[in-house]
mmCIF file of C-alpha atoms and ligand atoms in Angstrom:
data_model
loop_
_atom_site.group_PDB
_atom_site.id
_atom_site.type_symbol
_atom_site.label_atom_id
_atom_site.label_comp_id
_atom_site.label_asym_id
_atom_site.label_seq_id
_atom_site.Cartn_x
_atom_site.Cartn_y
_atom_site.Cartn_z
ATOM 1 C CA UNK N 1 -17.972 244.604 266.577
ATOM 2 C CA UNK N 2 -20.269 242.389 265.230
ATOM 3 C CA UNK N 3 -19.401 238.775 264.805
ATOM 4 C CA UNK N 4 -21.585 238.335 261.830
ATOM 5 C CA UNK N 5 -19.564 240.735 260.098
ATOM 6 C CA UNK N 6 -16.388 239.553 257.268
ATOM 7 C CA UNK N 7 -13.121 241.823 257.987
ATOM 8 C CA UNK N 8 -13.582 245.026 255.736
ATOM 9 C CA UNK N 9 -10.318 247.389 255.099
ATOM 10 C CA UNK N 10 -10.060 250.771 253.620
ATOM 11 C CA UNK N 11 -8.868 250.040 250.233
ATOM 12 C CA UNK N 12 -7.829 252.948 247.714
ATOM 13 C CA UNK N 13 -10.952 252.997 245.835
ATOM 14 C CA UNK N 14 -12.876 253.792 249.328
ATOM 15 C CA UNK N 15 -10.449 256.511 250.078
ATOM 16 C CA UNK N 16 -10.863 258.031 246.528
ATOM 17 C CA UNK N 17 -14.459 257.473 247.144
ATOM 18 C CA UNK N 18 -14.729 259.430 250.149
ATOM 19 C CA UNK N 19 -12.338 262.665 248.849
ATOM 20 C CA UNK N 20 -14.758 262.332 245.778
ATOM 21 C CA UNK N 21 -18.239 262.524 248.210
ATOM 22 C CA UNK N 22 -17.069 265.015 250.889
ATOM 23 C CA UNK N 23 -18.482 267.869 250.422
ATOM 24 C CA UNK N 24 -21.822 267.202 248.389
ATOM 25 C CA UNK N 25 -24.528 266.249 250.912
ATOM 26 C CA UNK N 26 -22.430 264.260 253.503
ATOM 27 C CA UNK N 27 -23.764 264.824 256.565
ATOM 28 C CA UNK N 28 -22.398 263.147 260.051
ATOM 29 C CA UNK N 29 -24.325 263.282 263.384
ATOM 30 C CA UNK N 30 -21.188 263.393 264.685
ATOM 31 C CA UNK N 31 -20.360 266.191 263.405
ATOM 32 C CA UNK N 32 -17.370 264.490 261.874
ATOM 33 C CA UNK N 33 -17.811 265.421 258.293
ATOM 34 C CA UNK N 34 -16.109 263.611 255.377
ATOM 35 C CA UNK N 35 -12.659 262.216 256.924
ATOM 36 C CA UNK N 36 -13.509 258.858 258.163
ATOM 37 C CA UNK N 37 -10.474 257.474 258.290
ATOM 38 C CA UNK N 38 -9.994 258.763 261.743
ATOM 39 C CA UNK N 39 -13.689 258.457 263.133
ATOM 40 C CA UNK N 40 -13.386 254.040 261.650
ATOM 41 C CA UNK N 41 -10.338 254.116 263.624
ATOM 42 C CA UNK N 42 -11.646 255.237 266.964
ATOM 43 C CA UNK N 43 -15.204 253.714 266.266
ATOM 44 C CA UNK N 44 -13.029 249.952 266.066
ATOM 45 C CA UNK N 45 -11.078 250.623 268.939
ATOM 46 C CA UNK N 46 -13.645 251.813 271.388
ATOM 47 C CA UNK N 47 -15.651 248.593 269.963
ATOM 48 C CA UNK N 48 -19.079 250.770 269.630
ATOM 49 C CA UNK N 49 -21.461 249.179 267.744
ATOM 50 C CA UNK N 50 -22.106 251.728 264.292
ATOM 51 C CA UNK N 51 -24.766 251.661 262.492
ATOM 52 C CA UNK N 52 -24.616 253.083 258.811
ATOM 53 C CA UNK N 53 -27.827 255.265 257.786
ATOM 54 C CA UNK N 54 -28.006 255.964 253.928
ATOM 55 C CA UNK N 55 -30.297 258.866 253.424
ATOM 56 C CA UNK N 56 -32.259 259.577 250.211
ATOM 57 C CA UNK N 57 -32.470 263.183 251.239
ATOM 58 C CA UNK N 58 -33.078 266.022 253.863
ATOM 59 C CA UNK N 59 -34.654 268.152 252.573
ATOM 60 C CA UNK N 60 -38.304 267.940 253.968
ATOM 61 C CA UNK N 61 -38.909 267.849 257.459
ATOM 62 C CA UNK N 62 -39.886 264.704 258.380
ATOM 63 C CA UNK N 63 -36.559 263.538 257.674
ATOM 64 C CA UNK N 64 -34.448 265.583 259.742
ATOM 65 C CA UNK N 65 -36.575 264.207 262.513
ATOM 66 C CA UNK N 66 -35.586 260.617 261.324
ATOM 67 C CA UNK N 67 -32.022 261.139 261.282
ATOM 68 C CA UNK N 68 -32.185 263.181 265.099
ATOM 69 C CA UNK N 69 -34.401 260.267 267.125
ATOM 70 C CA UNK N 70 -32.844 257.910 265.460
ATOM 71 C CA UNK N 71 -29.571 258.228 266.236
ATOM 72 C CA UNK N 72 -30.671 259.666 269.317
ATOM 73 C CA UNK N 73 -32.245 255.894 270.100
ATOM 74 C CA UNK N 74 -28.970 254.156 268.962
ATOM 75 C CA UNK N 75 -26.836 255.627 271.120
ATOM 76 C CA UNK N 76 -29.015 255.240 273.914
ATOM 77 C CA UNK N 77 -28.722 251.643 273.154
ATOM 78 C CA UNK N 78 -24.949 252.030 273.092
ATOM 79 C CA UNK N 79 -24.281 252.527 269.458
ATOM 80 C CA UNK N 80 -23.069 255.033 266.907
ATOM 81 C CA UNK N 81 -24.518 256.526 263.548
ATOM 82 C CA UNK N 82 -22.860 257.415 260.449
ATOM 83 C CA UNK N 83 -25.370 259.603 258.318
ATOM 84 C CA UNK N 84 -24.883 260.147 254.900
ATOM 85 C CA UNK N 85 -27.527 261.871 252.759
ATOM 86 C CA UNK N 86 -27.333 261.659 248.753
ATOM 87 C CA UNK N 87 -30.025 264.805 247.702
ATOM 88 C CA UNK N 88 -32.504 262.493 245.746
ATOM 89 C CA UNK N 89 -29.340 261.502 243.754
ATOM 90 C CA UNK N 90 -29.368 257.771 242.887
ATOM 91 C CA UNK N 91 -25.140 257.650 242.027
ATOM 92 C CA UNK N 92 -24.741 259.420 245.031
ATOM 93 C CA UNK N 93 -26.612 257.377 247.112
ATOM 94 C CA UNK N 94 -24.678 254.161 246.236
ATOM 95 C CA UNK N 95 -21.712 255.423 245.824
ATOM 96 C CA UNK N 96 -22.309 256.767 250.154
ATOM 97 C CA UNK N 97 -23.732 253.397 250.944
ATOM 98 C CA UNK N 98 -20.188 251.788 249.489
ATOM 99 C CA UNK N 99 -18.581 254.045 251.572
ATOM 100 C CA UNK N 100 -20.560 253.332 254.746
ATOM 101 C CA UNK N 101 -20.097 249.402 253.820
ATOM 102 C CA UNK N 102 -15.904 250.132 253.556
ATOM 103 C CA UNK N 103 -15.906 252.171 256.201
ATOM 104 C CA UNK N 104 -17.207 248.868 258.206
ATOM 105 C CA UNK N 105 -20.529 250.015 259.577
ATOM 106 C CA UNK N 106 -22.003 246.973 261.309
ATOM 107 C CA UNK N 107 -25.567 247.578 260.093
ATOM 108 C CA UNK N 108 -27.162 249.334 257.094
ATOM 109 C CA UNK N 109 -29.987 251.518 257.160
ATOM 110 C CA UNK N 110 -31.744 252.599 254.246
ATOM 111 C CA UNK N 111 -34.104 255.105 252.876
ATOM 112 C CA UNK N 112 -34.089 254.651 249.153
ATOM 113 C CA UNK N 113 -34.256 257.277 246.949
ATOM 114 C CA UNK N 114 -34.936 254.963 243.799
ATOM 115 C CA UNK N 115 -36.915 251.979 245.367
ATOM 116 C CA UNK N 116 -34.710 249.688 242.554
ATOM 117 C CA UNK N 117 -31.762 251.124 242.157
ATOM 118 C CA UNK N 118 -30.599 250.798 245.304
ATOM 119 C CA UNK N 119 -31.030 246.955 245.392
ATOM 120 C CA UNK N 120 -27.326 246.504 244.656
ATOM 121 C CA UNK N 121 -26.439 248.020 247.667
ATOM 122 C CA UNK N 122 -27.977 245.562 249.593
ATOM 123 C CA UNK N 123 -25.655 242.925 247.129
ATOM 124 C CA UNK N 124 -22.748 244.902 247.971
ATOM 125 C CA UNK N 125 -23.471 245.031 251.947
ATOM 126 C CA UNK N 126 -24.341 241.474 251.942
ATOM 127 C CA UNK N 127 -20.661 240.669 250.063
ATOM 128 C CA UNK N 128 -19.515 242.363 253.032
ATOM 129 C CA UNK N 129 -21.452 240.256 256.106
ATOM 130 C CA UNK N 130 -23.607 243.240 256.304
ATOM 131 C CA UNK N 131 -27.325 243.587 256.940
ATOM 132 C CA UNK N 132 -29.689 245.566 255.378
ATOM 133 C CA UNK N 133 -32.807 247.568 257.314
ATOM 134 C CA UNK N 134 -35.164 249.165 254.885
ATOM 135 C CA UNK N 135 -36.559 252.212 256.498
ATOM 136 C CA UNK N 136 -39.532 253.538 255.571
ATOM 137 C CA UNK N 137 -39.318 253.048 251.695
ATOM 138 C CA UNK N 138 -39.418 249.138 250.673
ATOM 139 C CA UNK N 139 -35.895 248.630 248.574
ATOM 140 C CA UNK N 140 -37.364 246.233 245.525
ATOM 141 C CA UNK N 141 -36.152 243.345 244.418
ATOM 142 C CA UNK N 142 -33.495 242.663 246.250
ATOM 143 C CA UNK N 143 -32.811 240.059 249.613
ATOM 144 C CA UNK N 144 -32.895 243.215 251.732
ATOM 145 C CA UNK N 145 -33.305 241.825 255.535
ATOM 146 C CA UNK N 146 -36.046 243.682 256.892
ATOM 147 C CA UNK N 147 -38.114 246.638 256.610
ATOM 148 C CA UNK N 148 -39.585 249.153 258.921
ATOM 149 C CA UNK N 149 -42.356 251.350 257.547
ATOM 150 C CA UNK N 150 -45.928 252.415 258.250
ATOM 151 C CA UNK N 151 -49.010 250.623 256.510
ATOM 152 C CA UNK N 152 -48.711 252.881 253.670
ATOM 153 C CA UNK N 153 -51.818 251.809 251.891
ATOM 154 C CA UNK N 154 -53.766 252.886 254.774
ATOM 155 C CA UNK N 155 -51.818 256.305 254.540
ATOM 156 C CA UNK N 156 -53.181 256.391 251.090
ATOM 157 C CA UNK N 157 -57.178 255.449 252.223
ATOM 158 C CA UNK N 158 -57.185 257.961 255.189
ATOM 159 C CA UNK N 159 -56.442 260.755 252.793
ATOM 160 C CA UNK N 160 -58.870 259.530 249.806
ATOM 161 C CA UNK N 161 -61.870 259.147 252.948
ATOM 162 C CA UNK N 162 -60.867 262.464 254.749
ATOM 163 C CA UNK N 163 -61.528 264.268 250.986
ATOM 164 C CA UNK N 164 -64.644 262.352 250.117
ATOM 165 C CA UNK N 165 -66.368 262.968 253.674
ATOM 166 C CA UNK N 166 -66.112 266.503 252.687
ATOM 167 C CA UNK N 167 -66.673 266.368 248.640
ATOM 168 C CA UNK N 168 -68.600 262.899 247.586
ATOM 169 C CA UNK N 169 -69.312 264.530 244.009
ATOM 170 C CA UNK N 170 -67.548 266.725 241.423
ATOM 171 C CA UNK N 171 -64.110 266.540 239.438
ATOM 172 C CA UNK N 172 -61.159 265.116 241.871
ATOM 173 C CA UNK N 173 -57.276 265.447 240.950
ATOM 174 C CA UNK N 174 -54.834 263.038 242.508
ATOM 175 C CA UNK N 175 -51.331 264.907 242.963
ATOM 176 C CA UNK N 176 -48.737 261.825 243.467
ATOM 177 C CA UNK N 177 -45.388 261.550 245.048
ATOM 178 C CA UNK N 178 -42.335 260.221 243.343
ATOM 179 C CA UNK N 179 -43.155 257.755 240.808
ATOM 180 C CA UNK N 180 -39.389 256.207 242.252
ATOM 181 C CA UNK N 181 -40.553 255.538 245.738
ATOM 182 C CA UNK N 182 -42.398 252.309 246.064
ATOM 183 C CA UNK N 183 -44.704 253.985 248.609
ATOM 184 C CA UNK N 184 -46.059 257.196 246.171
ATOM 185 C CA UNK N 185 -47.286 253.709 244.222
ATOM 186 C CA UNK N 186 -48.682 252.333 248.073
ATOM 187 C CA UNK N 187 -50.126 255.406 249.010
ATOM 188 C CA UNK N 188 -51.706 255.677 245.151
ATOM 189 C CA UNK N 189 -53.273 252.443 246.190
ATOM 190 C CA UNK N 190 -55.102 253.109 249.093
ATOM 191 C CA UNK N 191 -56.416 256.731 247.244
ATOM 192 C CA UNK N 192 -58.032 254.368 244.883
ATOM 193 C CA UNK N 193 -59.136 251.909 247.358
ATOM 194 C CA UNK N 194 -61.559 254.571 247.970
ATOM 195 C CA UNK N 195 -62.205 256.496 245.161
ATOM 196 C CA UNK N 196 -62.989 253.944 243.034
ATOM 197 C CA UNK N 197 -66.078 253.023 244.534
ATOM 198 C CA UNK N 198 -67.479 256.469 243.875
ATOM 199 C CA UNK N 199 -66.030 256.765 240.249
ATOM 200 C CA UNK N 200 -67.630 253.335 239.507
ATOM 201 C CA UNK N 201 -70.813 254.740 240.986
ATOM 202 C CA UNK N 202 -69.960 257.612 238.570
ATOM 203 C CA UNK N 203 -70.173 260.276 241.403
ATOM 204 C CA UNK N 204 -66.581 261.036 240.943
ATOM 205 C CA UNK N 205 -64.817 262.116 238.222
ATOM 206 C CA UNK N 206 -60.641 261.831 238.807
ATOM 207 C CA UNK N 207 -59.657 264.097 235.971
ATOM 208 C CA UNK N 208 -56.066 264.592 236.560
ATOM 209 C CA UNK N 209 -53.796 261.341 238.119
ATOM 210 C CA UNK N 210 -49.780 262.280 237.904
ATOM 211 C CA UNK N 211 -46.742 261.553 240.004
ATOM 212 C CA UNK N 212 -44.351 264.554 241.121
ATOM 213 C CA UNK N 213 -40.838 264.073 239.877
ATOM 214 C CA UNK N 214 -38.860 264.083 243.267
ATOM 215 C CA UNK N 215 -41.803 264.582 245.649
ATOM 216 C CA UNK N 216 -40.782 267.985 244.773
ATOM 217 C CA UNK N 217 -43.137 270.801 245.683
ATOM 218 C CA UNK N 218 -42.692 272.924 242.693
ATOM 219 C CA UNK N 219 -43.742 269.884 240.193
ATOM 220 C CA UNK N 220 -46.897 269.264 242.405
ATOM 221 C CA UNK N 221 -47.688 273.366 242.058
ATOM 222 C CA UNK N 222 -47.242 272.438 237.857
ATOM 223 C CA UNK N 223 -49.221 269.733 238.209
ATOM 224 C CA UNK N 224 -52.187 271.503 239.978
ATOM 225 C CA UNK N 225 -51.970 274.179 237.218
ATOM 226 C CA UNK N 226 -52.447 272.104 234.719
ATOM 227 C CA UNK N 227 -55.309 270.178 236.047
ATOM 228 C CA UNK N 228 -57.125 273.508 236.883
ATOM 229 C CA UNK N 229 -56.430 274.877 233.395
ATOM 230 C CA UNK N 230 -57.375 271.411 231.684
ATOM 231 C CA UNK N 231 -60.600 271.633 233.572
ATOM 232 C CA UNK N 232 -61.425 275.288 233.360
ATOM 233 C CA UNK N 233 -60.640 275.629 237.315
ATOM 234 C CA UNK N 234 -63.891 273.059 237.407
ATOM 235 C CA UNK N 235 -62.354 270.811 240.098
ATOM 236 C CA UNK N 236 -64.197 270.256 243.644
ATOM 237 C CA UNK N 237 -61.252 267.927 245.465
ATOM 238 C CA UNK N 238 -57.428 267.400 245.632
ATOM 239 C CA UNK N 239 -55.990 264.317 247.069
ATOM 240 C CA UNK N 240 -52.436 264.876 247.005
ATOM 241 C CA UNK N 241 -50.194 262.044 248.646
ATOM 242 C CA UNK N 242 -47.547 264.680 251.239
ATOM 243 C CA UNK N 243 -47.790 267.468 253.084
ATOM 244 C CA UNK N 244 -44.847 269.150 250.293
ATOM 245 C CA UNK N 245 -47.293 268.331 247.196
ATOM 246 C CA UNK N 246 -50.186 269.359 249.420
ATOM 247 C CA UNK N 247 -48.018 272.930 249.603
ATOM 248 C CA UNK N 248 -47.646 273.383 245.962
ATOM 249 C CA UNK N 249 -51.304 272.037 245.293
ATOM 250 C CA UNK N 250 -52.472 274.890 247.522
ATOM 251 C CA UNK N 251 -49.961 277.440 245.536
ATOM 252 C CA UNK N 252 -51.656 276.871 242.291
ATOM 253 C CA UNK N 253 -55.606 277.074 244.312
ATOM 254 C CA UNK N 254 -54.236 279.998 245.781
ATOM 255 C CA UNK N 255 -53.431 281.773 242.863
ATOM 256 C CA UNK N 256 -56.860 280.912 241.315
ATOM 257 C CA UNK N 257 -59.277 282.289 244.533
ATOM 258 C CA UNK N 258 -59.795 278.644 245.484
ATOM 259 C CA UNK N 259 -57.840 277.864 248.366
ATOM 260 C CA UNK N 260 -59.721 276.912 251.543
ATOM 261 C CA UNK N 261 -62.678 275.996 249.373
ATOM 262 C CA UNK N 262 -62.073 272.586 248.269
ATOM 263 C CA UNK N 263 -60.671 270.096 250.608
ATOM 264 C CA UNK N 264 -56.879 268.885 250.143
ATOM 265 C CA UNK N 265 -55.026 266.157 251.845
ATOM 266 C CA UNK N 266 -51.467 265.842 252.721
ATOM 267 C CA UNK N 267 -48.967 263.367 255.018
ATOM 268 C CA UNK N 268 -46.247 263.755 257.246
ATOM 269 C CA UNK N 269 -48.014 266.687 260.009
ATOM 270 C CA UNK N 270 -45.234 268.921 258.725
ATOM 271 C CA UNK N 271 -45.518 272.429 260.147
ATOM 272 C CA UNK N 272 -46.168 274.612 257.609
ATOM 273 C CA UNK N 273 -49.028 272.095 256.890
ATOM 274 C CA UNK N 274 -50.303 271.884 260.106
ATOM 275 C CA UNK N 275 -50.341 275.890 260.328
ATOM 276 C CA UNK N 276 -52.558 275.602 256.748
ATOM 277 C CA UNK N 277 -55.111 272.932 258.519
ATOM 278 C CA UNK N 278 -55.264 275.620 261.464
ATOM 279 C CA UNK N 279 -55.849 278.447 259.375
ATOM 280 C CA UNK N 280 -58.458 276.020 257.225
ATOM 281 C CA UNK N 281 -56.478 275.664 253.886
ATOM 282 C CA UNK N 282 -55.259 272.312 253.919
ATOM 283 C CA UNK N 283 -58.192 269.484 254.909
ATOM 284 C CA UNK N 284 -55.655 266.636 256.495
ATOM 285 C CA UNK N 285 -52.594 265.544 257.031
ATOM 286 C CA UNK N 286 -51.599 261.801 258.349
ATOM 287 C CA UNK N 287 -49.432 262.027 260.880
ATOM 288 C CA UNK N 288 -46.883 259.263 261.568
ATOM 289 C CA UNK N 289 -45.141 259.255 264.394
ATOM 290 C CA UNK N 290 -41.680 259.198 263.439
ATOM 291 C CA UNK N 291 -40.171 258.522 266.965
ATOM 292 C CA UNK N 292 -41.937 254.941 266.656
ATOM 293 C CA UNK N 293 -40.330 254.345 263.263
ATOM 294 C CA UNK N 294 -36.907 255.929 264.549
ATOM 295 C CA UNK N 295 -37.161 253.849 267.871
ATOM 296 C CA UNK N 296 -37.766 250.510 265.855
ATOM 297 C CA UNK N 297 -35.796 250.593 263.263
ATOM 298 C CA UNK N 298 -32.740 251.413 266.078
ATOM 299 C CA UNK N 299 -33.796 248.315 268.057
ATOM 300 C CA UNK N 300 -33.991 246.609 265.089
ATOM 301 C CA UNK N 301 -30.133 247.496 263.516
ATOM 302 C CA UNK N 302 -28.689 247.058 267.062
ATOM 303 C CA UNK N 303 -29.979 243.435 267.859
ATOM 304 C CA UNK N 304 -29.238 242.867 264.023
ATOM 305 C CA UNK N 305 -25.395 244.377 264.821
ATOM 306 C CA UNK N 306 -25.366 242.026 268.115
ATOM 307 C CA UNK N 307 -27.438 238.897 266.930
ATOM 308 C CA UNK N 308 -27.551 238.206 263.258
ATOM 309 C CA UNK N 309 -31.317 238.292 263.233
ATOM 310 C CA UNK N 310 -34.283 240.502 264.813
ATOM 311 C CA UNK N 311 -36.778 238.628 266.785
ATOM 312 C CA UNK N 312 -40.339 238.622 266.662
ATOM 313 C CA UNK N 313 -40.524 240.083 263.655
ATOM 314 C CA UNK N 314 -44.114 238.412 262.272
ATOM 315 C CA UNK N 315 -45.292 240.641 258.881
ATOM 316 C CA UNK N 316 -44.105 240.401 255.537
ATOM 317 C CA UNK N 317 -44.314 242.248 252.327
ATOM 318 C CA UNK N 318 -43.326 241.225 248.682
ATOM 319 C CA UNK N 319 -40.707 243.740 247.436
ATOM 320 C CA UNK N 320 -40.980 241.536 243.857
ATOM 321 C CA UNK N 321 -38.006 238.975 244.854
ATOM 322 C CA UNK N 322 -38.652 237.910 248.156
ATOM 323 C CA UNK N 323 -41.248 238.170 251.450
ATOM 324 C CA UNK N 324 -38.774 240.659 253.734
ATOM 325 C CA UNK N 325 -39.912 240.268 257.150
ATOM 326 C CA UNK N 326 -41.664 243.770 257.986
ATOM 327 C CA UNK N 327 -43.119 245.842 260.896
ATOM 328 C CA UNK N 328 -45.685 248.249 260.092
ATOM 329 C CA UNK N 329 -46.586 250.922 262.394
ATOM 330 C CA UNK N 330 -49.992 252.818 262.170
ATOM 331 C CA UNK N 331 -50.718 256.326 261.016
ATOM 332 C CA UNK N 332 -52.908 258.413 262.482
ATOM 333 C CA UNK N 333 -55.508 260.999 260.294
ATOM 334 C CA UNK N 334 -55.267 264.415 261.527
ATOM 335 C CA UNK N 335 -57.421 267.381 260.996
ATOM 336 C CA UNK N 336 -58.592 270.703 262.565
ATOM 337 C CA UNK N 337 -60.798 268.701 265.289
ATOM 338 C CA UNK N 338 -58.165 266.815 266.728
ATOM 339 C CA UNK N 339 -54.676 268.784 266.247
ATOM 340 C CA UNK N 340 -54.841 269.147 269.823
ATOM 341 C CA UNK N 341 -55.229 265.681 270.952
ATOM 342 C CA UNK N 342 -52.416 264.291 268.305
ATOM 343 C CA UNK N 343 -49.813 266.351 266.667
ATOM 344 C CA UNK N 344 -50.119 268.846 269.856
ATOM 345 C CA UNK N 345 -50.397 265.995 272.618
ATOM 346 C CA UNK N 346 -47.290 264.358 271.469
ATOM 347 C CA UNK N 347 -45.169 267.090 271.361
ATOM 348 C CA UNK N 348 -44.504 266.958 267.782
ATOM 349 C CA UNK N 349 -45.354 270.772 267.253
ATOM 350 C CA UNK N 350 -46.381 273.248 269.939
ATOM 351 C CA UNK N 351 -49.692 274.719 270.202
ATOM 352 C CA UNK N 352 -48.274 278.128 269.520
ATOM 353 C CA UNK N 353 -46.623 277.412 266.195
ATOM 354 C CA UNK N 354 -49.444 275.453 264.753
ATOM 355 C CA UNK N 355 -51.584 278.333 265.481
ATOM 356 C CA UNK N 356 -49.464 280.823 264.850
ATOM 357 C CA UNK N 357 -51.571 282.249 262.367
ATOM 358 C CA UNK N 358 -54.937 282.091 264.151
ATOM 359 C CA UNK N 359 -56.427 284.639 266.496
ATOM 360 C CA UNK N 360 -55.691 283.674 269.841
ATOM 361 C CA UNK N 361 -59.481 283.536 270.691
ATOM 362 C CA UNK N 362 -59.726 280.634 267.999
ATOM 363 C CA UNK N 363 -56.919 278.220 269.083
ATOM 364 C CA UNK N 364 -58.210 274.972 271.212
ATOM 365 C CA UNK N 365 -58.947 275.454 274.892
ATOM 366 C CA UNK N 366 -56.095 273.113 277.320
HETATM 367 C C1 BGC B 1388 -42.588 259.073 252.946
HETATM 368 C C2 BGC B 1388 -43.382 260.314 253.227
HETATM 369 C C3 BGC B 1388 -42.657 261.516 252.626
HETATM 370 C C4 BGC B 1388 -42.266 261.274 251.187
HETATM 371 C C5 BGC B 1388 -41.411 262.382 250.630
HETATM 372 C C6 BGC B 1388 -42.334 258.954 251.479
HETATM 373 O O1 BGC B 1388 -41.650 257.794 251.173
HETATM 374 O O2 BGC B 1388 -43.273 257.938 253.450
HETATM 375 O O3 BGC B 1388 -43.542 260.477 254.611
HETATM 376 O O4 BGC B 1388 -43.480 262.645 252.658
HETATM 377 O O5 BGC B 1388 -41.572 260.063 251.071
HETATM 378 O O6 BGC B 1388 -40.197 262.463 251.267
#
């Protein structure tokens, strides 16, 4: 256990919690599900270490990857991991990080659905001698303790200078993430870092600019139609900020005769949007290695569960209230040209899937 940590007991309001949560979206990498009465009982008396990981969701893929290497990393550093996923619901994501905080986790992790409202969790964890990793997503104004992410305005550039070293003229159409999640606003950023330039030089036209509720697929697909009927299907680039808004982007270009013939940028070297790059529908994707952000942020909650504190931790970014001390790992831009020597390489997809679709004579030579 960690001595940083104030007693916590299972009160009746946890238990009611819990029989209230069980069932809707609690996962456990133990494959314990909702009855942690038992599993706090062993956890304390074997002494483990356990770190608490508060999911905004897991539904894209990226994420199930997060929750597997992470907790993979953890234990190999002797710990344990409660997971506990809310389904990009903001009640049920506090009301799982209360129960990971009675349930006595000795660190919590993270990955905000609503970049603001979950900064009483961090409140609630720090009433409790509990600290507070921010994976990923920055949680705003609050004293969170640290956060772990990639530079996510770069995320945003790479995909804004991948599009505009194919298209440099013509009608472009940003499709955004979640207007919730402080990095759809980051990678926003960087888009514009870029495109600016060329609107200012009035070579560029961005004639549609909208979030997606939710990251969600389907409201990137509506907001692709609409931009193509607003402009009379007179659009020449897409810069959409995911590989799951690239997918619905490409649904509504599809359905028009345009797919493949305007470039479209994603994030996240999902498969299905690798497969598109490989079969030429989808320009880019950024790729970030999520075993380096899994691997961190472990390190990071296990010296904070045996130390207090996380050394040598140098950058900071403003989340509104205060600097949280911050590592920032670097994407990587990925297209057809060097699939091979990235996503391939690192064994994040296999040759054979990503080119699934492709003639055989087409795929890269070993
Ligand atoms: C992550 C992206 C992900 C998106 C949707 C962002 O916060 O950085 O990798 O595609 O959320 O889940």
């Amino acid at each position: 256990m960690n001595p940083w940590r104030k007693g916590t007991s299972w009160g009746l309001s946890g238990l009611l919690l819990i029989a209230v949560v069980s069932g809707c979206g609690v996962v456990s990498t133990d494959n314990q599900t909702a009855n942690p009465a038992g599993t706090t009982a062993e956890k304390k008396d074997d002494g483990k270490l356990v770190i608490g990981m508060s999911m905004d969701t897991l539904k894209e893929e990226r994420w199930q990857k997060d929750r597997d290497l992470f907790t993979a990393k953890v234990k190999e550093l002797g710990g344990d991991v409660k997971v506990l996923a809310a389904n990009g619901d903001d009640s049920t994501q506090l009301s799982q990080a209360e129960q990971l905080i009675s349930q006595g986790v000795d660190v919590l992790v993270i990955i905000p659905h609503n970049a603001e409202a979950t900064a009483p969790i961090v409140e609630k964890a720090h009433k409790e001698g509990i600290k507070v990793i921010s994976y990923d997503r920055l949680i705003k104004n609050s004293d969170v303790d640290y956060y772990v992410s990639f530079d996510n305005v770069r995320v945003g550039e790479m995909q804004a200078k991948a599009i505009t070293e194919k298209v440099s003229k013509g009608n472009f159409v940003y499709i955004g993430g979640a207007d919730t999640d402080n990095n759809a606003h980051m990678f926003k950023q960087g888009a514009m870092n870029i495109l600016k330039a060329l609107q200012d030089k009035g070579d560029i036209k961005i004639v549609y600019d909208q979030f997606s509720k939710d990251w969600k697929p389907e409201e990137a697909l509506k907001n692709m139609e609409n931009a193509l009927t607003a402009n009379n299907n007179n659009i020449q680039a897409v810069v959409a900020a995911n590989d799951g808004t690239a997918g619905g982007a490409i649904q509504a270009l599809t359905a028009q005769g345009m797919a493949g013939k305007i470039p479209v940028s994603g994030q996240d070297a999902d498969l299905a949007a690798v497969q598109r790059i490989a079969e030429g529908k989808q320009t880019m994707t950024v790729y970030k290695p999520i075993k380096a952000i899994a691997s961190k942020a472990a390190e990071m909650a296990v010296a904070l569960a045996k130390n207090g504190r996380v050394d040598g931790v140098s950058g900071k970014v403003n989340n509104g209230k205060i600097d949280v001390p911050s590592i920032l790992l670097d994407p990587i831009a990925v297209e057809k040209a060097n699939l091979a020597d990235t996503v391939i390489k690192d064994g994040y997809h296999k040759l054979e899937d990503v080119y699934k679709n492709v003639p055989k004579d087409q795929w890269p030579k070993p």
